[in-house]
JSON list of C-alpha atoms in Angstrom, two decimals:
[
{"chain": "A", "resi": 21, "resn": "MET", "atom": "CA", "xyz": [116.59, 117.90, 90.89]},
{"chain": "A", "resi": 22, "resn": "GLU", "atom": "CA", "xyz": [113.72, 116.46, 88.92]},
{"chain": "A", "resi": 23, "resn": "SER", "atom": "CA", "xyz": [110.27, 115.53, 90.18]},
{"chain": "A", "resi": 24, "resn": "LYS", "atom": "CA", "xyz": [107.78, 113.62, 88.07]},
{"chain": "A", "resi": 25, "resn": "PHE", "atom": "CA", "xyz": [104.86, 111.24, 88.00]},
{"chain": "A", "resi": 26, "resn": "THR", "atom": "CA", "xyz": [105.33, 108.11, 85.88]},
{"chain": "A", "resi": 27, "resn": "GLY", "atom": "CA", "xyz": [101.86, 106.57, 86.16]},
{"chain": "A", "resi": 28, "resn": "ARG", "atom": "CA", "xyz": [99.84, 105.82, 83.03]},
{"chain": "A", "resi": 29, "resn": "LEU", "atom": "CA", "xyz": [96.12, 106.05, 82.33]},
{"chain": "A", "resi": 30, "resn": "ILE", "atom": "CA", "xyz": [95.69, 102.28, 81.97]},
{"chain": "A", "resi": 31, "resn": "GLY", "atom": "CA", "xyz": [97.31, 101.78, 85.39]},
{"chain": "A", "resi": 32, "resn": "LEU", "atom": "CA", "xyz": [95.02, 104.36, 86.98]},
{"chain": "A", "resi": 33, "resn": "ILE", "atom": "CA", "xyz": [91.96, 102.76, 85.39]},
{"chain": "A", "resi": 34, "resn": "GLY", "atom": "CA", "xyz": [93.09, 99.35, 86.70]},
{"chain": "A", "resi": 35, "resn": "VAL", "atom": "CA", "xyz": [93.70, 100.63, 90.23]},
{"chain": "A", "resi": 36, "resn": "ASN", "atom": "CA", "xyz": [90.37, 102.49, 90.31]},
{"chain": "A", "resi": 37, "resn": "LEU", "atom": "CA", "xyz": [88.54, 99.41, 89.03]},
{"chain": "A", "resi": 38, "resn": "LEU", "atom": "CA", "xyz": [90.22, 97.25, 91.67]},
{"chain": "A", "resi": 39, "resn": "GLN", "atom": "CA", "xyz": [89.28, 99.78, 94.37]},
{"chain": "A", "resi": 40, "resn": "TRP", "atom": "CA", "xyz": [85.68, 99.76, 93.20]},
{"chain": "A", "resi": 41, "resn": "LEU", "atom": "CA", "xyz": [85.51, 95.96, 93.13]},
{"chain": "A", "resi": 42, "resn": "ILE", "atom": "CA", "xyz": [87.00, 95.59, 96.62]},
{"chain": "A", "resi": 43, "resn": "SER", "atom": "CA", "xyz": [84.63, 98.20, 98.02]},
{"chain": "A", "resi": 44, "resn": "CYS", "atom": "CA", "xyz": [81.53, 96.67, 96.42]},
{"chain": "A", "resi": 45, "resn": "ILE", "atom": "CA", "xyz": [82.32, 93.02, 97.11]},
{"chain": "A", "resi": 46, "resn": "THR", "atom": "CA", "xyz": [83.00, 93.71, 100.79]},
{"chain": "A", "resi": 47, "resn": "PHE", "atom": "CA", "xyz": [80.06, 96.13, 101.15]},
{"chain": "A", "resi": 48, "resn": "GLY", "atom": "CA", "xyz": [82.44, 98.93, 102.13]},
{"chain": "A", "resi": 49, "resn": "ILE", "atom": "CA", "xyz": [84.41, 97.03, 104.77]},
{"chain": "A", "resi": 50, "resn": "GLY", "atom": "CA", "xyz": [87.37, 96.70, 102.38]},
{"chain": "A", "resi": 51, "resn": "VAL", "atom": "CA", "xyz": [87.65, 100.44, 101.70]},
{"chain": "A", "resi": 52, "resn": "PRO", "atom": "CA", "xyz": [90.79, 100.84, 103.87]},
{"chain": "A", "resi": 53, "resn": "TRP", "atom": "CA", "xyz": [92.57, 98.14, 101.85]},
{"chain": "A", "resi": 54, "resn": "ALA", "atom": "CA", "xyz": [91.39, 99.72, 98.59]},
{"chain": "A", "resi": 55, "resn": "VAL", "atom": "CA", "xyz": [92.71, 103.12, 99.72]},
{"chain": "A", "resi": 56, "resn": "CYS", "atom": "CA", "xyz": [96.10, 101.56, 100.51]},
{"chain": "A", "resi": 57, "resn": "ILE", "atom": "CA", "xyz": [96.28, 99.90, 97.09]},
{"chain": "A", "resi": 58, "resn": "LYS", "atom": "CA", "xyz": [95.71, 103.27, 95.40]},
{"chain": "A", "resi": 59, "resn": "GLN", "atom": "CA", "xyz": [98.20, 105.10, 97.64]},
{"chain": "A", "resi": 60, "resn": "ARG", "atom": "CA", "xyz": [100.82, 102.43, 97.02]},
{"chain": "A", "resi": 61, "resn": "TRP", "atom": "CA", "xyz": [100.34, 102.85, 93.26]},
{"chain": "A", "resi": 62, "resn": "LEU", "atom": "CA", "xyz": [100.52, 106.65, 93.49]},
{"chain": "A", "resi": 63, "resn": "ALA", "atom": "CA", "xyz": [103.70, 106.54, 95.60]},
{"chain": "A", "resi": 64, "resn": "ARG", "atom": "CA", "xyz": [105.36, 103.93, 93.38]},
{"chain": "A", "resi": 65, "resn": "ASN", "atom": "CA", "xyz": [104.80, 106.21, 90.38]},
{"chain": "A", "resi": 66, "resn": "THR", "atom": "CA", "xyz": [105.97, 109.44, 92.04]},
{"chain": "A", "resi": 67, "resn": "ILE", "atom": "CA", "xyz": [109.57, 110.65, 91.96]},
{"chain": "A", "resi": 68, "resn": "ILE", "atom": "CA", "xyz": [110.53, 113.73, 93.98]},
{"chain": "A", "resi": 69, "resn": "ASP", "atom": "CA", "xyz": [114.03, 115.18, 93.70]},
{"chain": "A", "resi": 70, "resn": "GLY", "atom": "CA", "xyz": [115.12, 111.99, 91.96]},
{"chain": "A", "resi": 71, "resn": "LYS", "atom": "CA", "xyz": [113.87, 109.70, 94.76]},
{"chain": "A", "resi": 72, "resn": "ARG", "atom": "CA", "xyz": [110.90, 107.36, 94.33]},
{"chain": "A", "resi": 73, "resn": "LEU", "atom": "CA", "xyz": [108.26, 107.44, 97.05]},
{"chain": "A", "resi": 74, "resn": "THR", "atom": "CA", "xyz": [107.08, 104.38, 98.96]},
{"chain": "A", "resi": 75, "resn": "PHE", "atom": "CA", "xyz": [103.88, 103.86, 100.89]},
{"chain": "A", "resi": 76, "resn": "ASP", "atom": "CA", "xyz": [104.00, 101.49, 103.88]},
{"chain": "A", "resi": 77, "resn": "GLY", "atom": "CA", "xyz": [100.48, 101.83, 105.29]},
{"chain": "A", "resi": 78, "resn": "THR", "atom": "CA", "xyz": [98.26, 98.76, 105.54]},
{"chain": "A", "resi": 79, "resn": "GLY", "atom": "CA", "xyz": [94.54, 98.25, 105.33]},
{"chain": "A", "resi": 80, "resn": "GLY", "atom": "CA", "xyz": [94.54, 96.84, 108.85]},
{"chain": "A", "resi": 81, "resn": "GLN", "atom": "CA", "xyz": [96.12, 99.99, 110.26]},
{"chain": "A", "resi": 82, "resn": "LEU", "atom": "CA", "xyz": [93.70, 102.20, 108.37]},
{"chain": "A", "resi": 83, "resn": "PHE", "atom": "CA", "xyz": [90.71, 100.04, 109.36]},
{"chain": "A", "resi": 84, "resn": "GLY", "atom": "CA", "xyz": [91.41, 100.80, 113.02]},
{"chain": "A", "resi": 85, "resn": "ASN", "atom": "CA", "xyz": [91.37, 104.51, 112.27]},
{"chain": "A", "resi": 86, "resn": "TYR", "atom": "CA", "xyz": [88.19, 104.13, 110.20]},
{"chain": "A", "resi": 87, "resn": "ILE", "atom": "CA", "xyz": [86.41, 102.60, 113.20]},
{"chain": "A", "resi": 88, "resn": "LYS", "atom": "CA", "xyz": [87.69, 105.34, 115.51]},
{"chain": "A", "resi": 89, "resn": "TRP", "atom": "CA", "xyz": [86.73, 108.09, 113.05]},
{"chain": "A", "resi": 90, "resn": "PHE", "atom": "CA", "xyz": [83.29, 106.53, 112.49]},
{"chain": "A", "resi": 91, "resn": "LEU", "atom": "CA", "xyz": [82.59, 106.39, 116.23]},
{"chain": "A", "resi": 92, "resn": "LEU", "atom": "CA", "xyz": [83.78, 109.98, 116.73]},
{"chain": "A", "resi": 93, "resn": "THR", "atom": "CA", "xyz": [81.49, 111.11, 113.92]},
{"chain": "A", "resi": 94, "resn": "ILE", "atom": "CA", "xyz": [78.52, 109.38, 115.56]},
{"chain": "A", "resi": 95, "resn": "VAL", "atom": "CA", "xyz": [79.30, 110.73, 119.05]},
{"chain": "A", "resi": 96, "resn": "THR", "atom": "CA", "xyz": [79.66, 114.30, 117.75]},
{"chain": "A", "resi": 97, "resn": "LEU", "atom": "CA", "xyz": [76.49, 114.03, 115.65]},
{"chain": "A", "resi": 98, "resn": "GLY", "atom": "CA", "xyz": [78.48, 114.39, 112.41]},
{"chain": "A", "resi": 99, "resn": "ILE", "atom": "CA", "xyz": [80.62, 117.36, 113.40]},
{"chain": "A", "resi": 100, "resn": "TYR", "atom": "CA", "xyz": [83.82, 115.28, 113.37]},
{"chain": "A", "resi": 101, "resn": "SER", "atom": "CA", "xyz": [83.20, 114.47, 109.69]},
{"chain": "A", "resi": 102, "resn": "PHE", "atom": "CA", "xyz": [84.60, 117.92, 108.81]},
{"chain": "A", "resi": 103, "resn": "TRP", "atom": "CA", "xyz": [88.02, 116.69, 109.97]},
{"chain": "A", "resi": 104, "resn": "LEU", "atom": "CA", "xyz": [87.94, 113.31, 108.19]},
{"chain": "A", "resi": 105, "resn": "SER", "atom": "CA", "xyz": [89.67, 114.34, 104.96]},
{"chain": "A", "resi": 106, "resn": "ILE", "atom": "CA", "xyz": [92.43, 116.06, 106.95]},
{"chain": "A", "resi": 107, "resn": "LYS", "atom": "CA", "xyz": [92.87, 113.01, 109.18]},
{"chain": "A", "resi": 108, "resn": "MET", "atom": "CA", "xyz": [93.03, 110.75, 106.11]},
{"chain": "A", "resi": 109, "resn": "GLN", "atom": "CA", "xyz": [95.63, 112.96, 104.43]},
{"chain": "A", "resi": 110, "resn": "GLN", "atom": "CA", "xyz": [97.71, 113.08, 107.63]},
{"chain": "A", "resi": 111, "resn": "TRP", "atom": "CA", "xyz": [97.63, 109.27, 107.81]},
{"chain": "A", "resi": 112, "resn": "ILE", "atom": "CA", "xyz": [98.63, 108.94, 104.16]},
{"chain": "A", "resi": 113, "resn": "VAL", "atom": "CA", "xyz": [101.54, 111.39, 104.51]},
{"chain": "A", "resi": 114, "resn": "LYS", "atom": "CA", "xyz": [102.70, 109.65, 107.70]},
{"chain": "A", "resi": 115, "resn": "HIS", "atom": "CA", "xyz": [103.05, 106.41, 105.74]},
{"chain": "A", "resi": 116, "resn": "THR", "atom": "CA", "xyz": [104.66, 107.88, 102.60]},
{"chain": "A", "resi": 117, "resn": "HIS", "atom": "CA", "xyz": [108.47, 107.98, 102.46]},
{"chain": "A", "resi": 118, "resn": "HIS", "atom": "CA", "xyz": [111.41, 108.36, 100.08]},
{"chain": "A", "resi": 119, "resn": "ALA", "atom": "CA", "xyz": [112.72, 105.01, 98.89]}
]
């Protein structure tokens, strides 16, 4: 079986620019939607064992987690922040599937 990534540099630049614009225009509130746009692009351009990946997460779903994670970070005086990248990756993987 063959696995490959079909994304191109121009697509990555476009997605990163869109992420940046969404984040800046919304003063950071739109970050969950920007993350989902990037993950959707990455999944759409990834083929594993001949099957294309799909990403079904939404910014609204991720926004709820962002609020929860933010509050946990405040309550634990920043200690919870060590787990944030793991929690984000778990959420991304949970919403990534074979097409």
